[in-house]
XYZ file of C-alpha atoms in Angstrom:
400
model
C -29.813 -3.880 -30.103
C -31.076 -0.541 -28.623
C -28.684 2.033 -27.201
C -29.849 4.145 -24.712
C -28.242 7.468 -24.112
C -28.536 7.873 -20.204
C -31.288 11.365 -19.225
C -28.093 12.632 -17.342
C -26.025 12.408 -20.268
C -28.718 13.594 -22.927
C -29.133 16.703 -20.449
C -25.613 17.577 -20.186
C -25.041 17.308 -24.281
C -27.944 19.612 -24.716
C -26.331 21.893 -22.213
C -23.459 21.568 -24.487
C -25.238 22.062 -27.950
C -26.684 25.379 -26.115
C -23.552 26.782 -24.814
C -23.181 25.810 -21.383
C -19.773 24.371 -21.753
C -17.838 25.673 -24.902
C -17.704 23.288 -27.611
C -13.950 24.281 -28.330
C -12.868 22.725 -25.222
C -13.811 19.129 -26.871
C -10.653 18.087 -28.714
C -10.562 14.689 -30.524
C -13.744 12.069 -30.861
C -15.686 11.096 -28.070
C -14.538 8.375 -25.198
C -17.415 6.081 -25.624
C -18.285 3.363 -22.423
C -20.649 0.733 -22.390
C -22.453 0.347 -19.110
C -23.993 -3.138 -19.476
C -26.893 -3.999 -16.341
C -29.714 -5.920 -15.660
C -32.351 -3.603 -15.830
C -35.229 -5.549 -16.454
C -35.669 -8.952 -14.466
C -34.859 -9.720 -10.882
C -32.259 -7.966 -10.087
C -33.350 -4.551 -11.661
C -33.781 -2.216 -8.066
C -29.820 -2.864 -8.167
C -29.067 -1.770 -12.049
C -31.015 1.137 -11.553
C -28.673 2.208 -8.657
C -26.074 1.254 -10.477
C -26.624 3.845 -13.350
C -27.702 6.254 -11.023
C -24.625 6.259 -9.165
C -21.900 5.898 -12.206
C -23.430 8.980 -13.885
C -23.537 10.799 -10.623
C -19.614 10.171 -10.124
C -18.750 10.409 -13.690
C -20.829 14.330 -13.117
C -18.921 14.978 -9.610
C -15.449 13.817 -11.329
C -15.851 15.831 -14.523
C -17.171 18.799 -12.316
C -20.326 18.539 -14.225
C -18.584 18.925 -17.622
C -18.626 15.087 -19.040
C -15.584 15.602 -20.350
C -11.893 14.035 -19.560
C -9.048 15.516 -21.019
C -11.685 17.675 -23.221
C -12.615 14.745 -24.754
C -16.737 14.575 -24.362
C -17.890 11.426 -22.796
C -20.828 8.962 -24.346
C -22.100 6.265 -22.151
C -24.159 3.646 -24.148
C -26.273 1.987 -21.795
C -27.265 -1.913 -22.410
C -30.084 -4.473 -20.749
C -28.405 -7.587 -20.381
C -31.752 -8.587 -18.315
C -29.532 -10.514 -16.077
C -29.001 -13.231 -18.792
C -25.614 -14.379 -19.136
C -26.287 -15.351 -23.128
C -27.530 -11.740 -24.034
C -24.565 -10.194 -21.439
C -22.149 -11.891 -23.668
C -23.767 -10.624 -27.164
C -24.251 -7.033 -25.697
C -20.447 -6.885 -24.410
C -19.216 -8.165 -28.311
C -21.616 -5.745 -29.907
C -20.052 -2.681 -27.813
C -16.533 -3.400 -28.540
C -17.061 -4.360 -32.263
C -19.779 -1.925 -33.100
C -20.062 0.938 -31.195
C -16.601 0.803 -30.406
C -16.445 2.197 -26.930
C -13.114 2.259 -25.693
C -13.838 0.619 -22.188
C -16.769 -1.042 -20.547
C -18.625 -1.696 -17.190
C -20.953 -4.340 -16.305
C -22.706 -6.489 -14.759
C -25.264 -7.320 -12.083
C -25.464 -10.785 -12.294
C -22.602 -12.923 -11.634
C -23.812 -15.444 -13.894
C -24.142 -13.157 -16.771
C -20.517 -11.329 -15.541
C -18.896 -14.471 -15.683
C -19.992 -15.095 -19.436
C -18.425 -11.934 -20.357
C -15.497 -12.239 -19.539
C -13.844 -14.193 -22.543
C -15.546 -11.300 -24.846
C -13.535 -8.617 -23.247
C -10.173 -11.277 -23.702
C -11.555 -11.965 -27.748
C -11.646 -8.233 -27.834
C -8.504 -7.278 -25.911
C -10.120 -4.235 -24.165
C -11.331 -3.584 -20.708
C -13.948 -4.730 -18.689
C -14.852 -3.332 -15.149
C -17.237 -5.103 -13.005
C -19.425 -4.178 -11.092
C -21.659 -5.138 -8.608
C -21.147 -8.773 -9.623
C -19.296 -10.436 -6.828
C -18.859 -14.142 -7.876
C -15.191 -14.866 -6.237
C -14.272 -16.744 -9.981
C -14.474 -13.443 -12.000
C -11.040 -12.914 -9.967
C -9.929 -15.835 -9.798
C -10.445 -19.125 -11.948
C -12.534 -17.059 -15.007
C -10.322 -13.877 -14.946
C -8.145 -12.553 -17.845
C -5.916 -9.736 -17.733
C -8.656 -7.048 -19.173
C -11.049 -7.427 -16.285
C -10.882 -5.449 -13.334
C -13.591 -5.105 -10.504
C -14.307 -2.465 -8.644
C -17.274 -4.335 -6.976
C -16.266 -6.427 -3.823
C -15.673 -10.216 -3.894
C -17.635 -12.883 -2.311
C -14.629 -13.866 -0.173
C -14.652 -9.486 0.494
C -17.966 -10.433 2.130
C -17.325 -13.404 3.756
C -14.126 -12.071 5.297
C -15.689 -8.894 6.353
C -18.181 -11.417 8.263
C -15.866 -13.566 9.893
C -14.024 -11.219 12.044
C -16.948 -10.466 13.648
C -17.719 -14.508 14.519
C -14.833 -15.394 16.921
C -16.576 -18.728 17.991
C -19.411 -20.489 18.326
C -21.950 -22.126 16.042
C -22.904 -21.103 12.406
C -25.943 -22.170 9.790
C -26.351 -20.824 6.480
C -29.522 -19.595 4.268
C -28.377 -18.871 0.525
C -29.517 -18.157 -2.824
C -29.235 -21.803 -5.203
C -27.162 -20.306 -7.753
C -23.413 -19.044 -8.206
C -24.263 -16.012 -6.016
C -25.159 -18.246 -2.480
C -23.084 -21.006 -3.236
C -19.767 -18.872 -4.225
C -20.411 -16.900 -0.672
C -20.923 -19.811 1.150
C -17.540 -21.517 -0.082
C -15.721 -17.893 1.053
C -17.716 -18.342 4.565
C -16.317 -21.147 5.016
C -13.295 -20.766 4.133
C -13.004 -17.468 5.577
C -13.686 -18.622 8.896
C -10.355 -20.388 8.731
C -8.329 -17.729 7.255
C -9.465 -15.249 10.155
C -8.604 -17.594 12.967
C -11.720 -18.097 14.113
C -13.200 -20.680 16.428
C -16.416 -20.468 14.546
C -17.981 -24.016 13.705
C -20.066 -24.372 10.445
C -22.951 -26.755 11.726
C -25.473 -26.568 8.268
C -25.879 -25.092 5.154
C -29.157 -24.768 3.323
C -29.911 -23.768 -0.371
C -33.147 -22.409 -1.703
C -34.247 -21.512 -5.326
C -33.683 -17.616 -5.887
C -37.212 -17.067 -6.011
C -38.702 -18.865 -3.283
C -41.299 -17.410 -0.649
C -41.261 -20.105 1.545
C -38.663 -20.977 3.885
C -40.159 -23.371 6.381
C -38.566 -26.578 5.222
C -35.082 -25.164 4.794
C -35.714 -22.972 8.525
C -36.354 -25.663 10.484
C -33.614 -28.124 8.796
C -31.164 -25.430 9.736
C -32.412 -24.582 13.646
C -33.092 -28.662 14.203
C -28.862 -28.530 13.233
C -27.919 -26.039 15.347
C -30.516 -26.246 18.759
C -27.593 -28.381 20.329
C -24.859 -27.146 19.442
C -22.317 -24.349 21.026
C -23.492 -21.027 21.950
C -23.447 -18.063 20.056
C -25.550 -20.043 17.777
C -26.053 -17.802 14.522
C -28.367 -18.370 11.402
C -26.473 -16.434 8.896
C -28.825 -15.048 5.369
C -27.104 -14.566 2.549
C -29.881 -13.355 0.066
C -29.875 -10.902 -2.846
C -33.019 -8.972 -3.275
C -36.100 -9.582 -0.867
C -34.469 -11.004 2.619
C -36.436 -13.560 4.290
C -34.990 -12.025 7.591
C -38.465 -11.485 8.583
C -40.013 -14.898 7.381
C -37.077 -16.557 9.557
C -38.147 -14.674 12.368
C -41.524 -15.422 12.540
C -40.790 -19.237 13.243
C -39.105 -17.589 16.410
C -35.657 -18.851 16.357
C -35.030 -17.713 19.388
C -36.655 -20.426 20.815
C -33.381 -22.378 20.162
C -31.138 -19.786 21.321
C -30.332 -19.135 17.170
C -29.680 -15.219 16.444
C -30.431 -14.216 13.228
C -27.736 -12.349 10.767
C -29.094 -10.968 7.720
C -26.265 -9.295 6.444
C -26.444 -5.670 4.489
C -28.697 -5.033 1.930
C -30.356 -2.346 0.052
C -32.339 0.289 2.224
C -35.570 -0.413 1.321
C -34.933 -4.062 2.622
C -33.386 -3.004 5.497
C -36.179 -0.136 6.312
C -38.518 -3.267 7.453
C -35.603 -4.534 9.628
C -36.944 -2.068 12.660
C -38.323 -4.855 15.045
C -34.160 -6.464 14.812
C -32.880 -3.599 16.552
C -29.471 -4.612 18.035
C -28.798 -7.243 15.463
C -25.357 -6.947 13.733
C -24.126 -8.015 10.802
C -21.413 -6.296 7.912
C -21.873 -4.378 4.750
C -20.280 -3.248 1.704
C -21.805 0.856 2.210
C -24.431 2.666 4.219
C -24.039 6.024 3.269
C -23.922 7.489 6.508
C -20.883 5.295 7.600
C -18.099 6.843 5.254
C -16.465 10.282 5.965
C -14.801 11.965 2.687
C -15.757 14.817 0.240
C -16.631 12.690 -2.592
C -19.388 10.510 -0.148
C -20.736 14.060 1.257
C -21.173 15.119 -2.349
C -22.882 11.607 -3.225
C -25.235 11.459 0.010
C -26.482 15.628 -0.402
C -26.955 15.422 -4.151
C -28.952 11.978 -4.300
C -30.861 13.044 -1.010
C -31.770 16.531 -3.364
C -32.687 14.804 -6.378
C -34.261 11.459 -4.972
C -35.792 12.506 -1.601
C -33.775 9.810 0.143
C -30.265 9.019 0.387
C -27.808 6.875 -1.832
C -27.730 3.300 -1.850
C -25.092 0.287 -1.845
C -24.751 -0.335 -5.524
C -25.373 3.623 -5.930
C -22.040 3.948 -4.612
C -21.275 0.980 -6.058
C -21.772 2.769 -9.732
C -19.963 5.704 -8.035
C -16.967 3.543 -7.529
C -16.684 2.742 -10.717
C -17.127 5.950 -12.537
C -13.655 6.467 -10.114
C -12.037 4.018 -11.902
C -13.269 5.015 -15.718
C -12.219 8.700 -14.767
C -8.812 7.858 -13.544
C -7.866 5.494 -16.198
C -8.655 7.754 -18.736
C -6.971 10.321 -16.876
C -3.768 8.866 -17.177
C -3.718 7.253 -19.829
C -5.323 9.578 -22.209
C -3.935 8.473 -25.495
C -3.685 4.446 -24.614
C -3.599 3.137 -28.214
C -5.037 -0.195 -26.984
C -6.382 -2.439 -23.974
C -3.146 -3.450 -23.822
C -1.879 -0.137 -22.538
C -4.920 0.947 -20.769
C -4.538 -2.395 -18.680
C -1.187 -1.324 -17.671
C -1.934 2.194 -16.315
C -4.576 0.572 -14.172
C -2.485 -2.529 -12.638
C -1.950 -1.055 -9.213
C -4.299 2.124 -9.699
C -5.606 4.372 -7.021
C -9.164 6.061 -7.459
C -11.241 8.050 -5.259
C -14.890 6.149 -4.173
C -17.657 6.965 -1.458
C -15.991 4.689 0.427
C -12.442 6.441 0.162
C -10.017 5.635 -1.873
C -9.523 1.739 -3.362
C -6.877 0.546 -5.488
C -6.853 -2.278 -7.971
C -4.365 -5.296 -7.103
C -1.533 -5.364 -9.730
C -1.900 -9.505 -9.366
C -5.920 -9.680 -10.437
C -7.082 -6.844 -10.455
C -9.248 -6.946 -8.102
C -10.213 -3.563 -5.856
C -9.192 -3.663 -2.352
C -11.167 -1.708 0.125
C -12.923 -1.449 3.598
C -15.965 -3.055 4.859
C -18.366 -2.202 7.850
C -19.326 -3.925 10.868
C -22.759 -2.390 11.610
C -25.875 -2.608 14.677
C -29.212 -2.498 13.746
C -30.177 1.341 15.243
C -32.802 0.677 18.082
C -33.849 5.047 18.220
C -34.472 5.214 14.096
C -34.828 9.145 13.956
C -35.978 8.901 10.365
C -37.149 6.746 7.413
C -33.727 6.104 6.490
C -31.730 6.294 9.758
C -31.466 2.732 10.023
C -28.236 1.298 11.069
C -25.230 2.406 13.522
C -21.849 1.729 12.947
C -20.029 -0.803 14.826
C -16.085 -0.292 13.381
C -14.583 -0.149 9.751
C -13.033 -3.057 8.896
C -9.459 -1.748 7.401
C -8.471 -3.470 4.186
C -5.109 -4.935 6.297
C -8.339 -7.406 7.898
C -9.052 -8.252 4.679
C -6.087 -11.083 3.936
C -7.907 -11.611 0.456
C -6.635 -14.385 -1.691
C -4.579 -13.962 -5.149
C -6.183 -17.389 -6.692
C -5.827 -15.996 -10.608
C -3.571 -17.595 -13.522
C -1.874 -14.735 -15.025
């Protein structure tokens, strides 16, 4: 398979070949990580952020030096192409070949999920991220996997304790993706207290373009029933927030929620101003050093400002550089898994800390208004509230 030595890296090794950063600092061979996406296929706008953003935090962390512990860093970047077959052979082929001594991956859920026994064959770690499936924590996990990404039941949660009561629908995604989310709805509707009634739940193939059928199933279902009467989206990549809202759903007093997304989704949002809904990041809504950093330096270099799974990659650069931090001369998986059971790292978002019992990284979600006075391209949504992690009561459902 092909390794791909990321530009950012490349550019910082030839600033080290030419003297930029003395050579004598590097002591002992190079910590080599896998970053494993989908870069090609449907889900490649996300990858790309992804890589963006983990060699932008692995740069800020390292204060531009790529090295921890004066040990250079290598990251060996893989295209999984979102398929779970080829996610699996990549992941094998890092540990046993290239022998990197952690790795990070994937988009996909599906292609996630298939990893996972590869980094337990293997006994070394695997951080995910962005996949969000709720089963890579729970029912599929092994003790080397840790996620940095959130959970579907993170989402879902987030959601719900903004619906006190009323009358719900849902549009998903047919795969593990929508249906996984839609399970955590549910049940997270419960878990918050809520009064909220799931009326209807629709599925559509990942790639469809035409939501009439499902659209009209779903407002027929909920026309009658108690007001607020909400038509929740749960969609990953093009939203058909504004194919919904064409059939004019208002006509049956349904409000649309579309959820976050990435900004060039939400940039053709404009015409929803005052709709609400929760998100993982908007990169206007955090306030810490690290975040200021991200949003100035990808603004710079990109002409617009970070994204969701930018951070996202961020996030888990946090986690690679404090794992390796403190435990620099981890022999093993083994060891490495136990000075990151319980482990605090600095994000955009602030700082998250892996759950000792699966690993999973707990942190806070946002509650967010669709701006109505968009100053700029970009200015697109207004915060509502940050949803603490204590509002979060996320469930341990692992086998340890």
């Amino acid at each position: 398979m092909k390794h791909l030595i990321t530009p950012l890296a490349a550019a910082m090794l030839a600033a080290f070949a030419a003297g930029a950063a003395p050579s004598a600092q590097a002591q002992g061979k190079d910590l080599k990580i896998a970053l494993i996406a989908g870069k090609t296929g449907p889900l490649e706008a996300y990858a790309k952020e992804t890589e963006t953003g983990f060699m932008m935090g692995l740069e800020y962390l390292t204060g531009g030096t790529m090295q921890i512990n004066g040990r250079r860093i290598k990251v060996i970047v893989k295209d999984d192409q979102s398929n779970p077959s080829l996610g699996r052979t990549l992941l094998a082929e890092a540990y046993g070949d290239d022998k990197v001594d952690l790795a990070v991956g994937t988009t996909s859920s599906g292609s996630a999920i298939a990893m996972l026994p590869v980094a337990k064959e293997y006994k070394k770690v695997l951080i995910v991220e962005p996949a969000v499936a709720d089963a890579i924590t729970q029912e599929k996990w092994n003790k080397y996997v840790f996620r940095t990404a959130r959970s579907s039941m993170q989402d879902a949660l987030a959601a719900a304790s903004t619906f006190k009561s009323g009358s719900v629908g849902f549009l998903a995604q047919d795969y593990a993706f929508g249906r996984d989310a839609i399970a955590a709805a549910k049940e997270a509707l419960k878990t918050t207290g809520s009064k909220g009634v799931v009326v209807h739940e629709e599925y559509a193939p990942a790639t469809a373009t035409d939501f009439t059928a499902p659209a009209q199933r779903l407002f027929d279902k909920l026309k009658d029933k108690p007001q607020p009467r909400v038509l929740q989206i749960v969609w990953a990549g093009p939203n058909p927030l504004n194919k919904l809202a064409d059939m004019k759903p208002e006509r049956y007093g349904i409000a649309l929620a579309p959820g976050g997304n990435i900004l060039p989704v939400m940039k053709t949002w404009k015409s929803f101003a005052g709709t609400e809904g929760t998100i993982y990041y908007y990169y206007g809504f955090p306030k810490n050093k690290m975040n200021d950093w991200l949003v100035a330096e990808h603004t710079k270099r990109y002409k617009m400002p970070p994204d969701m799974f930018t951070a996202g990659g961020m996030a888990a650069a946090g986690a690679v550089h404090a794992a390796l931090s403190k435990a620099p001369n981890a022999k093993n998986g083994d060891e490495l898994v136990a000075a990151m059971e319980g482990m605090a790292f600095d994000t955009p978002k602030g700082r998250m800390s892996f759950r000792k019992e699966d690993h999973q990284a707990l942190q806070p979600m946002y509650h967010f208004r669709i701006k109505k006075d968009q100053k700029s391209e970009w200015d697109l949504l207004e915060l509502v509230r940050e949803i603490p992690v204590s509002e979060l009561p996320l469930p341990v459902r692992n086998k340890r």
